[in-house]
XYZ file of C-alpha atoms in Angstrom:
571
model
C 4.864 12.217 35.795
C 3.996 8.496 35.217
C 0.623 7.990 36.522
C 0.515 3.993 36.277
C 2.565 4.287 38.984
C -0.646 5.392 41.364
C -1.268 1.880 41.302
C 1.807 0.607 42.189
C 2.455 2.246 45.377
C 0.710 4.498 47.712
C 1.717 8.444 46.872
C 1.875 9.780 50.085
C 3.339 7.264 52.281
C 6.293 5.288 52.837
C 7.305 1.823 54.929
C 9.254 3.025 57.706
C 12.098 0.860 59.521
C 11.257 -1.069 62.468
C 14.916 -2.029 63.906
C 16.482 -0.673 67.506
C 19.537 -2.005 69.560
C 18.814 -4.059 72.133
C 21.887 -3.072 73.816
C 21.035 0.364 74.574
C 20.755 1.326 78.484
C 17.593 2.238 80.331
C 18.473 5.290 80.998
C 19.052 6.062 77.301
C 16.053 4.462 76.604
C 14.263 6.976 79.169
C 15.935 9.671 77.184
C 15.299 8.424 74.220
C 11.511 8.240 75.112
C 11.186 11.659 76.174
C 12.902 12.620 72.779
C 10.497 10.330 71.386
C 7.528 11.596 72.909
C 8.444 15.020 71.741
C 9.152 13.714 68.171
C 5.808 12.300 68.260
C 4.265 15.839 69.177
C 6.004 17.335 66.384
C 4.723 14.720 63.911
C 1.202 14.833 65.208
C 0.921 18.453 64.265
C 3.015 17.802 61.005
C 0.470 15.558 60.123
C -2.327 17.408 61.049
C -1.420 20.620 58.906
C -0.698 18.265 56.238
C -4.050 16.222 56.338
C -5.864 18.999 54.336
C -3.531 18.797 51.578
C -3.954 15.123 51.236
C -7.471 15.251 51.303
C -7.319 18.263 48.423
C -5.166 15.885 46.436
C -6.956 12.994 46.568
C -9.929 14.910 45.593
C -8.366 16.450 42.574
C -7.047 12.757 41.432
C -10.255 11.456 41.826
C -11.865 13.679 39.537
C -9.476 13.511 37.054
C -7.386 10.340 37.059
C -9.962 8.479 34.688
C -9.583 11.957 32.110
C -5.779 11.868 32.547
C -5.507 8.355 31.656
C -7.515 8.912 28.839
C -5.323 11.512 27.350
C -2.700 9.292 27.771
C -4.673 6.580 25.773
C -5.347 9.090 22.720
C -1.561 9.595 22.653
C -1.401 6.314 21.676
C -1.860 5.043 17.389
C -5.318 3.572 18.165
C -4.574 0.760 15.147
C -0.998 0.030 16.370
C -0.665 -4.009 16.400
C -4.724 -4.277 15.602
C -5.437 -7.359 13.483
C -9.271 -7.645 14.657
C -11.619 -4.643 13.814
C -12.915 -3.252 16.845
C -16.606 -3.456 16.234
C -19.699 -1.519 17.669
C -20.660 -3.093 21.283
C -16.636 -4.101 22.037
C -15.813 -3.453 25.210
C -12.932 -1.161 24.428
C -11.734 2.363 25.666
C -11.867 4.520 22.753
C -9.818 7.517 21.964
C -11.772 11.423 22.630
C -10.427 11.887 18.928
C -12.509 8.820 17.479
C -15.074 11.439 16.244
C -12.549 12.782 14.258
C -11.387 9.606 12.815
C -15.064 8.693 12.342
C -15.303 11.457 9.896
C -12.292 10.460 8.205
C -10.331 13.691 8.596
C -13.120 15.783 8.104
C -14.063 14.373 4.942
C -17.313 13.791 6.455
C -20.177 15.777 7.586
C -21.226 15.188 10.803
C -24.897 14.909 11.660
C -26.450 11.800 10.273
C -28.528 8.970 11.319
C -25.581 6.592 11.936
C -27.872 3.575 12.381
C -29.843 4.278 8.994
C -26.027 4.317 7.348
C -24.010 1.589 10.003
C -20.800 2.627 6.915
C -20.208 5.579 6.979
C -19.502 6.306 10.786
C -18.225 2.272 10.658
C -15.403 2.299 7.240
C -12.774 3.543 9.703
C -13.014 0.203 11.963
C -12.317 -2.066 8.849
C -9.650 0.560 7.119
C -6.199 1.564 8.154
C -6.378 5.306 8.794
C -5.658 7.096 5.029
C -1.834 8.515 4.856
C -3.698 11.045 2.156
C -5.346 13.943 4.053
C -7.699 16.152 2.228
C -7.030 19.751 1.655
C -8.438 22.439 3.889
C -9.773 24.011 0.933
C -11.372 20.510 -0.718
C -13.483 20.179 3.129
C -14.076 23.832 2.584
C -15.876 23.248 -0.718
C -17.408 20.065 0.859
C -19.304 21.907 2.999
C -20.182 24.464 0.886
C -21.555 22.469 -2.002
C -23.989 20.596 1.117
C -25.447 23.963 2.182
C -26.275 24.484 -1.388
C -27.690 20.829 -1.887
C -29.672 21.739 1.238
C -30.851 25.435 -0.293
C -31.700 23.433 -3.786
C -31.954 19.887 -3.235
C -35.348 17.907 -4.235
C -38.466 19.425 -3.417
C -37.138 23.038 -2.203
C -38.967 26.630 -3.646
C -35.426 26.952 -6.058
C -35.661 23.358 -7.390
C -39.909 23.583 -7.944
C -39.230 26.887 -9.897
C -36.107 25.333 -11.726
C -38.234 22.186 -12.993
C -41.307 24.723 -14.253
C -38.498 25.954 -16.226
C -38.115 22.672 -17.351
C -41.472 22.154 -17.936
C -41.721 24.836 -20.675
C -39.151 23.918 -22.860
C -37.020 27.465 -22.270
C -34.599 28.848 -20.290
C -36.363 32.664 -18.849
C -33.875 34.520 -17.011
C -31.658 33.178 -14.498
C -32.192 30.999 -11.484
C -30.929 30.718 -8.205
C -30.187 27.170 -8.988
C -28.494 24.951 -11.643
C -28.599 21.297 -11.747
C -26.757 18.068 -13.317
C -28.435 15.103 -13.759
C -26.390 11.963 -13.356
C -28.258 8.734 -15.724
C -27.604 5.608 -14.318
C -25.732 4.310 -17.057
C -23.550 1.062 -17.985
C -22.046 -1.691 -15.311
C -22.002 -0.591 -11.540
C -17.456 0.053 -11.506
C -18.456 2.612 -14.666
C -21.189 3.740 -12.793
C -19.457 4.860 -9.522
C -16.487 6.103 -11.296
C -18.587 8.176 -13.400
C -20.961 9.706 -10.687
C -17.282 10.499 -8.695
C -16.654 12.392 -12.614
C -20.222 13.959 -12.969
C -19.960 15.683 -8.599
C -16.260 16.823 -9.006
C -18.159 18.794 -12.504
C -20.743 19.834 -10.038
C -18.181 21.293 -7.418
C -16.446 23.516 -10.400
C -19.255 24.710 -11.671
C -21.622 25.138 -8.413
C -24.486 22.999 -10.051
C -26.611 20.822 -7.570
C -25.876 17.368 -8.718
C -29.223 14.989 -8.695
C -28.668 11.120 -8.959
C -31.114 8.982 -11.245
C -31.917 6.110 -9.030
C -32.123 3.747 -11.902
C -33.252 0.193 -10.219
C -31.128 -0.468 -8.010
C -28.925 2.613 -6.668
C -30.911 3.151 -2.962
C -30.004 -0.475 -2.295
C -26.300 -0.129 -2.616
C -25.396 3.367 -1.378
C -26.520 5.932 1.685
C -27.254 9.309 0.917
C -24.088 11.054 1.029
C -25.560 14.457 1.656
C -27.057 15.635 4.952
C -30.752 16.667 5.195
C -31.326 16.560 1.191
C -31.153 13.587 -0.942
C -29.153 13.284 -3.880
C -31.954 11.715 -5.601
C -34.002 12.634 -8.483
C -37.470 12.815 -7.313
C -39.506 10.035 -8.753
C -42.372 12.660 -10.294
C -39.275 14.260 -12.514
C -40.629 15.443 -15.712
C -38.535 13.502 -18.480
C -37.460 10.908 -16.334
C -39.241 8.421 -19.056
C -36.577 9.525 -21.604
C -33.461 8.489 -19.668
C -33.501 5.370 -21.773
C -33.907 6.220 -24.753
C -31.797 9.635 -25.072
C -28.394 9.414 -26.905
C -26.172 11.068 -28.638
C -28.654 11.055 -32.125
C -31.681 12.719 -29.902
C -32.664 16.442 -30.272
C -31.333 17.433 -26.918
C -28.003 16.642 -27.193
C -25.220 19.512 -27.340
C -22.742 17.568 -30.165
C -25.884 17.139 -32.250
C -26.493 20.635 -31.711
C -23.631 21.798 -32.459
C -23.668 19.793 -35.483
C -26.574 20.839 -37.127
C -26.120 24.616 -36.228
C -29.258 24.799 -34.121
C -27.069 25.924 -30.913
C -23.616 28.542 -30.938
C -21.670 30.472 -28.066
C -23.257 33.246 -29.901
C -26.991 32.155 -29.379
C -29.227 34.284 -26.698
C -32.031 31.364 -26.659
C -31.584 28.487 -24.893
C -33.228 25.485 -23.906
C -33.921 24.537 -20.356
C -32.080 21.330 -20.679
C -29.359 20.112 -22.537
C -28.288 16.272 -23.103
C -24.334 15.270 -22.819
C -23.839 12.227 -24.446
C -19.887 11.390 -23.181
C -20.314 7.942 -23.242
C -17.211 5.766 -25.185
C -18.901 6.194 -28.862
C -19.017 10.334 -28.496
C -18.351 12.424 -31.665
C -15.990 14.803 -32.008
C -18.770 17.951 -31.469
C -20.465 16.001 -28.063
C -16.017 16.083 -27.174
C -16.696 19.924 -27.436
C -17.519 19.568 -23.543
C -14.300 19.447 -22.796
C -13.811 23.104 -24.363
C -13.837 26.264 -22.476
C -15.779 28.076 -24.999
C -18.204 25.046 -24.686
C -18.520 25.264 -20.914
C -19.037 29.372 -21.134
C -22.359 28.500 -23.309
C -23.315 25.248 -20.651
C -22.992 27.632 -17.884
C -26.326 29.357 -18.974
C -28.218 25.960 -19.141
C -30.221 25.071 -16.207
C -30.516 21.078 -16.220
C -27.532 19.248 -17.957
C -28.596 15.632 -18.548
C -25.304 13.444 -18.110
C -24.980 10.030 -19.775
C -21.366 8.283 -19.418
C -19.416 5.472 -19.234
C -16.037 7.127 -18.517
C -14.129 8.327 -15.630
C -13.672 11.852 -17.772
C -11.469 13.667 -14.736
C -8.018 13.658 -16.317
C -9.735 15.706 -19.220
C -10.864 17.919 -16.875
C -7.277 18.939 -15.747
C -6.681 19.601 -19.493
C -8.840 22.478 -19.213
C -7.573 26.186 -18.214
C -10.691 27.290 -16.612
C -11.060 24.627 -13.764
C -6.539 23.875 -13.752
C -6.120 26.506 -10.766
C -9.685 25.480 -8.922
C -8.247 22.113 -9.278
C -4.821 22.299 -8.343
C -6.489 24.098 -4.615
C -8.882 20.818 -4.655
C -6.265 18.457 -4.726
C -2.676 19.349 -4.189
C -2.253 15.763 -4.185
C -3.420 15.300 -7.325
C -3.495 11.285 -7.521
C -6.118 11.754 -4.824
C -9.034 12.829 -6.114
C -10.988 9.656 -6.268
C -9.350 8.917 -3.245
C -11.075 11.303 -1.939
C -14.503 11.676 -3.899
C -14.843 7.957 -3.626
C -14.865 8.054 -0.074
C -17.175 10.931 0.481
C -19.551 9.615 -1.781
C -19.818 5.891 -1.621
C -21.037 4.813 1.657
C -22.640 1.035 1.599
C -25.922 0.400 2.249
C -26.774 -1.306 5.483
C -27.849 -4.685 3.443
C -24.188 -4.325 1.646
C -22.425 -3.608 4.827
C -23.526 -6.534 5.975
C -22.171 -8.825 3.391
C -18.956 -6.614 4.013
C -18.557 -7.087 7.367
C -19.622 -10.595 7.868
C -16.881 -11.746 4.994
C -14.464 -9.860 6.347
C -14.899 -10.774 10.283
C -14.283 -14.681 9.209
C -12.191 -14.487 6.815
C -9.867 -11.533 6.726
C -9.541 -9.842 10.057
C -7.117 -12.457 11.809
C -4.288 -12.151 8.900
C -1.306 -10.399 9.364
C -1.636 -8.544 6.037
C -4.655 -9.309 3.614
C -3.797 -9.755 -0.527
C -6.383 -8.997 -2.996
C -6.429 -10.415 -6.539
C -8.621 -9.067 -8.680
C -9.190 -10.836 -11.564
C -11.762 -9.905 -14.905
C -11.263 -11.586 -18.227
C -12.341 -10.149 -21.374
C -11.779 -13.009 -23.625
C -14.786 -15.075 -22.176
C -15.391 -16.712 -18.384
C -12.853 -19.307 -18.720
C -10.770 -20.038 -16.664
C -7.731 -20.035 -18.978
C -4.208 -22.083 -18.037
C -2.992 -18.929 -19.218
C -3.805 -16.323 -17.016
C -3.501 -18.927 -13.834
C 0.010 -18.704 -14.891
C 0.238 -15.224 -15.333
C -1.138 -14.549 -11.802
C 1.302 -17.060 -10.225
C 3.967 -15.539 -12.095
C 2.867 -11.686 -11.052
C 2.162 -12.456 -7.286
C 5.372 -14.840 -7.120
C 7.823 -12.764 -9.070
C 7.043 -9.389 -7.089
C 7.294 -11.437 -4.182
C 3.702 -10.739 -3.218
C 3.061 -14.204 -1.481
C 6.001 -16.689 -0.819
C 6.852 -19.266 -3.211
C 5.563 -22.974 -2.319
C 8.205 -25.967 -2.239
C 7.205 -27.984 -5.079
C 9.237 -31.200 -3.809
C 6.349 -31.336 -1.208
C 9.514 -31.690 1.508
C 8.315 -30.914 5.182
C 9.109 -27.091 5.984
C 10.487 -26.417 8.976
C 8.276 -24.930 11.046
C 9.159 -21.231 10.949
C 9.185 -19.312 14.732
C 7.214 -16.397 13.786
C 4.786 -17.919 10.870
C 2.659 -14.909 9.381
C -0.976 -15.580 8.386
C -1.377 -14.042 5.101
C -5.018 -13.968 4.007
C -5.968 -13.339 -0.251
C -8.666 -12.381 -1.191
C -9.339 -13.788 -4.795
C -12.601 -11.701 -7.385
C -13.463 -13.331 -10.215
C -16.643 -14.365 -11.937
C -15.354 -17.502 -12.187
C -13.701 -19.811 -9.489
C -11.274 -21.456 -11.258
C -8.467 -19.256 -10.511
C -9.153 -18.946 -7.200
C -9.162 -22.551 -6.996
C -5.372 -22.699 -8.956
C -4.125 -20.739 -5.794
C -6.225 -22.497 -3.136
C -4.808 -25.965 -4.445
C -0.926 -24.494 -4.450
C -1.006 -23.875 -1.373
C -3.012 -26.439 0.127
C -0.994 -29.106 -1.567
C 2.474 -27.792 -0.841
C 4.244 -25.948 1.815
C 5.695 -22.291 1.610
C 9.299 -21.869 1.832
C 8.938 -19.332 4.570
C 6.793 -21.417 6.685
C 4.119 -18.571 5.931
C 0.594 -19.978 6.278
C -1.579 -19.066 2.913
C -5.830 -19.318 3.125
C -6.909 -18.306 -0.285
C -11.103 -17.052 -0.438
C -13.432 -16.191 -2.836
C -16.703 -14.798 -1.693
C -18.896 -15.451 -5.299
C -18.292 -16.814 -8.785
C -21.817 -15.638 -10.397
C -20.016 -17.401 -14.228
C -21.145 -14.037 -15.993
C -21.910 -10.025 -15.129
C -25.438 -9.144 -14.421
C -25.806 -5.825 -14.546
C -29.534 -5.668 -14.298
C -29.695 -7.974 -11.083
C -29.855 -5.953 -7.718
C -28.347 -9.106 -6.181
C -25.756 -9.596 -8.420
C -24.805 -5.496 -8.102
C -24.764 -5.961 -3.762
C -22.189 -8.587 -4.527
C -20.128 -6.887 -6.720
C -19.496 -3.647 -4.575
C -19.418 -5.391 -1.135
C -16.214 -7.559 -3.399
C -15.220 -3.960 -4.787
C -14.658 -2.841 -1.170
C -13.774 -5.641 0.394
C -10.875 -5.669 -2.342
C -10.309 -1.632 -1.224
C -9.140 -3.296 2.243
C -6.557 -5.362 1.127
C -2.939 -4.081 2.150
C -1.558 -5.409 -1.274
C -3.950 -5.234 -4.824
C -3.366 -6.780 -7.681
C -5.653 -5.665 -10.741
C -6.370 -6.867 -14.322
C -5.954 -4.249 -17.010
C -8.962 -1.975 -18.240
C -11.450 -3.369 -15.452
C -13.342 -0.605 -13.561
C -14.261 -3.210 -10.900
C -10.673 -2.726 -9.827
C -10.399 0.807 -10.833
C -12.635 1.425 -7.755
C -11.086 -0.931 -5.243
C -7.425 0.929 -5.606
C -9.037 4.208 -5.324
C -10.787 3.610 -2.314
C -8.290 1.911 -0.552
C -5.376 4.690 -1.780
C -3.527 1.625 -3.046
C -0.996 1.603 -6.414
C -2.628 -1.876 -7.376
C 0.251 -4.269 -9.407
C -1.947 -4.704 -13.306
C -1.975 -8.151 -14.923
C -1.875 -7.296 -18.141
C -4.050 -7.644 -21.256
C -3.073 -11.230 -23.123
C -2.566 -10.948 -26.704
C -3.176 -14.184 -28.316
C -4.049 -16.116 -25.216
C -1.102 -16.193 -24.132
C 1.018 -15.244 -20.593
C 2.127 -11.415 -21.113
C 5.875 -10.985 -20.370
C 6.174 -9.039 -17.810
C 3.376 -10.469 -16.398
C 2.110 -7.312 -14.504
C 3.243 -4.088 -13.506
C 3.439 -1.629 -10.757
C 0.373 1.468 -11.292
C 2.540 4.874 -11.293
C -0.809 6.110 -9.617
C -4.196 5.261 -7.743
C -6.186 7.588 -9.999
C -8.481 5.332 -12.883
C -7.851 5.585 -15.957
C -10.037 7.764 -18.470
C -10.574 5.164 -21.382
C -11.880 7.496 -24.416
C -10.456 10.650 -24.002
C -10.749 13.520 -26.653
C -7.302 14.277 -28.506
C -8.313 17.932 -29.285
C -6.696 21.404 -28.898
C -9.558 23.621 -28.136
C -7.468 26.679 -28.661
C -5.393 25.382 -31.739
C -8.471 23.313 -33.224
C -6.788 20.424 -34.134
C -5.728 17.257 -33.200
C -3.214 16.403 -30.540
C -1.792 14.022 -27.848
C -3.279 15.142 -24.542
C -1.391 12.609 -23.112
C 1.836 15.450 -23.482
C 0.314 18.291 -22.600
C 0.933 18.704 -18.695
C 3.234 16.464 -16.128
C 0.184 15.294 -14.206
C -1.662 13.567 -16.811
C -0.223 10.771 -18.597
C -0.994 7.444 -20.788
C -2.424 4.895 -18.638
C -0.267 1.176 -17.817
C -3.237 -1.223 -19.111
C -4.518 1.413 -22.330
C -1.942 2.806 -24.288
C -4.504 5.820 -25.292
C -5.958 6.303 -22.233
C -5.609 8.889 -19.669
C -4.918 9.278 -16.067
C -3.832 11.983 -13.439
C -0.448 11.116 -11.673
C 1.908 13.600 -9.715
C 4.950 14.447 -10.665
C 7.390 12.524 -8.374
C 4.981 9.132 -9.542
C 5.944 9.595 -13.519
C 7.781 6.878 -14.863
């Protein structure tokens, strides 16, 4: 039954006709009253029976017409023909599944503060609703992994009696708990690709992970984790060696290895161990990537993680974790898809610069176009790579071509506002793209605004600022319908994972000069690993790991790098 019409017309009454002859006789008319009057009997009582089923009725729809309605509303795609985000305060009817939604599929654990963390209850208002679902048995393990993080976190009875382990220099017996320490290591792209690499390590092998705060990481991110922070306390016994600990010190496992003090075979262990998997690793700290390796590591109680690579597509390499893996992510160009989005929840402060760019700048446009653009030859900007990203967006067809002749365009019925979104730490492409289309008409009648939120010249990884910037422009980039990336950058590694998007890579120049093709289509989301070992544990010797399964492959902007795809994606 239709309900909107209940407000069309009354439900239990209709207009009844008010015409009679006039030629009729009086005595007819005499009869016809007495027939009348005994008509009017019978509908009296008719009525009257009747009137306590209208009253029930009316009742029962006045209970539940507002609850009916709504039902009908949830039926309904709540982004269907949205441009504008529909922000906290707006006075509109949202759907009884919105919770759900809210915790993007599950993803999320309910329970938290949402005004100490306005992001993480607030992504779904800015982001079109993720075609990639999670698995039941990834939430499964979700969950899981924060009751443990609850039993073991910071400042529990199993974490004070793991760290007096750590305190004597030896491993006694086993504990209840095992921990890996993420080191805040390297530019903030690395960084969050990395700590995604270091918690899907903690999630195979049921270790606690515990996040060095470094200067700046509680000012970008909310605690992901309810109840327990992911945090290392600040009293942490060797915290003072984070900087100084590499791959040459004592306490790392290749070094180890290398000088014979440590074996699979050895019964002694030390509380901690150092893993130094940062782009100059040796062959022996590569070891990690070993099962025979990761038997020994199991024992350890604190591993001490220090990396600049997104080291998942090794991880797939690896018989011991390929079937826990393959349950995680049956999807497997998903997983930082996933991770990312669990994990990395902007801080209020961020948020803010999120929101506020995106409310006046991006939220009216029929569909939003994100160039991201990083240079490794120097700040520039270069004539060179202007034309390569006019050749890339206009040869894909990602914006409409301008009319050069600067003839008046007719004006088109059904213009779309198409809104890119231009990252660079420079503003001189940005500017190439602005002028184009300021100075010249589209062919389509589109209408073209080109932004840039910052141009800070150089990277600052040391300046808190600086680092706000840069993710709120990572994740505004992750809301873009349409991504264009430049080859090897992390910055936009992050953005396409994020926003599940195959991003279009500029390529690396050679020579300073426009590649040909100028870009190309990503086969997957995933980022790529950029140093991965070429080793067969089993075989002991070199190989191509880029040939060992279907789902990992040689990346589009590295030739030697690595990166998970699925099947039906290979090229």
């Amino acid at each position: 039954m239709d309900l909107s019409l209940l407000r069309r017309r009354p439900l239990f009454c209709s207009k009844s006709s008010s015409s009679s002859s006039s030629s009729s006789s009086r005595s007819s008319s005499r009869s016809l009253g007495f027939d009348t009057m005994r008509l009017s009997t019978k509908s009296l009582a008719s009525f009257l029976m009747a009137l306590p089923v209208v009253v029930m009725l009316t009742i029962i729809l006045r209970h539940h017409r507002s609850d009916r309605f709504t039902g009908f509303a949830d039926a309904r795609p709540f982004y269907a023909n949205v441009t504008t985000p529909l922000l906290p305060g707006d006075d509109v009817a949202k759907p009884t599944d919105m919770a759900k939604d809210k915790l993007l599929g599950g993803l999320l654990a309910a329970g938290f503060d949402e005004h100490s963390c306005l992001s993480q209850y607030e992504s779904n208002l800015y982001r079109k609703t993720s075609p990639y679902k999670p698995s039941p048995y990834l939430l499964s393990k979700l969950r899981n992994y924060e009751d443990l993080h609850k039993r073991c976190g910071p400042n529990t009875q199993s974490y004070n009696k793991t760290v007096e382990q750590l305190k004597s220099g030896r491993s006694v017996g086993s504990t209840d708990c095992k921990y890996v320490v993420w080191v805040c290591y390297s530019g903030l792209g690395n960084r969050i690709l990395t700590l995604a690499s270091v918690f899907l390590y903690a999630l195979l092998t049921e270790r606690v992970l515990l996040v060095d705060r470094g200067k700046d990481m509680a000012d970008l991110f909310c605690e992901p984790f309810p109840e327990k922070s992911w945090f290392l306390p600040l009293n942490f016994p060797i915290t003072d060696k984070f900087k100084s600990i590499g791959q040459k010190s004592p306490e790392s496992y290749g070094n180890m290895l290398k000088n014979n003090i440590i074996k699979p075979s050895t019964e002694s262990l030390p509380s901690y161990i150092y893993l130094h998997l940062a782009h100059d690793y040796d062959d022996y700290d590569k070891l990690f990537f070993c099962d025979d390796d990761q038997a020994l590591l199991k024992k350890v109680p604190w591993l001490i993680v220090k990396t600049d690579n997104y080291f998942i597509p090794s991880l797939f390499l690896m018989p011991s974790f390929e079937h826990e893996l393959s349950m995680l992510f049956p999807q497997k160009e998903t997983i930082f898809h996933h991770l990312g989005r669990y994990l990395f929840h902007p801080s209020n402060h961020v948020w803010g610069l999120i929101t506020r760019y995106y409310n006046a700048y991006l939220a009216k446009a029929d569909e939003r176009i994100g160039i991201q653009v990083r240079i490794f030859d120097g700040p520039g900007p270069y004539q060179y790579v202007k034309n390569q990203i006019s050749a890339c967006i206009l040869g894909e067809k990602l914006l409409p071509e301008v009319d050069i002749r600067g003839s008046i365009a007719t004006p088109s019925e059904n213009p779309k506002v198409k809104a890119v979104l231009v990252t660079s730490l420079v503003a001189g492409y940005f500017e190439n793209l602005r002028n184009m289309y300021w100075e010249h008409p589209t062919v389509t009648g589109d209408i073209i605004g080109v932004h840039q939120p910052s141009h800070e010249e150089q990277q600052q990884t040391e300046n808190p600022l600086h680092n706000m910037k840069a993710w709120a422009e990572m994740y505004l980039l992750s809301l873009t319908d349409v991504l264009v990336t430049s080859a090897w950058s992390t910055f936009g590694y992050v953005a396409q994972g994020l926003g599940g998007l195959k991003p279009w890579i500029l390529y690396k120049s050679e020579n300073q000069t426009t590649p040909n093709p100028p870009c190309q289509r990503a086969m997957s989301m995933e980022p790529c690993f950029h140093a991965p070992p070429f080793y067969d544990c089993k075989a002991k010797k070199g190989i191509d790991t880029g040939r060992v399964v279907p789902h990992v492959r040689h990346c589009e902007d590295i030739s030697w790098g690595l990166k998970v795809v699925d099947s039906h994606d290979m090229l």
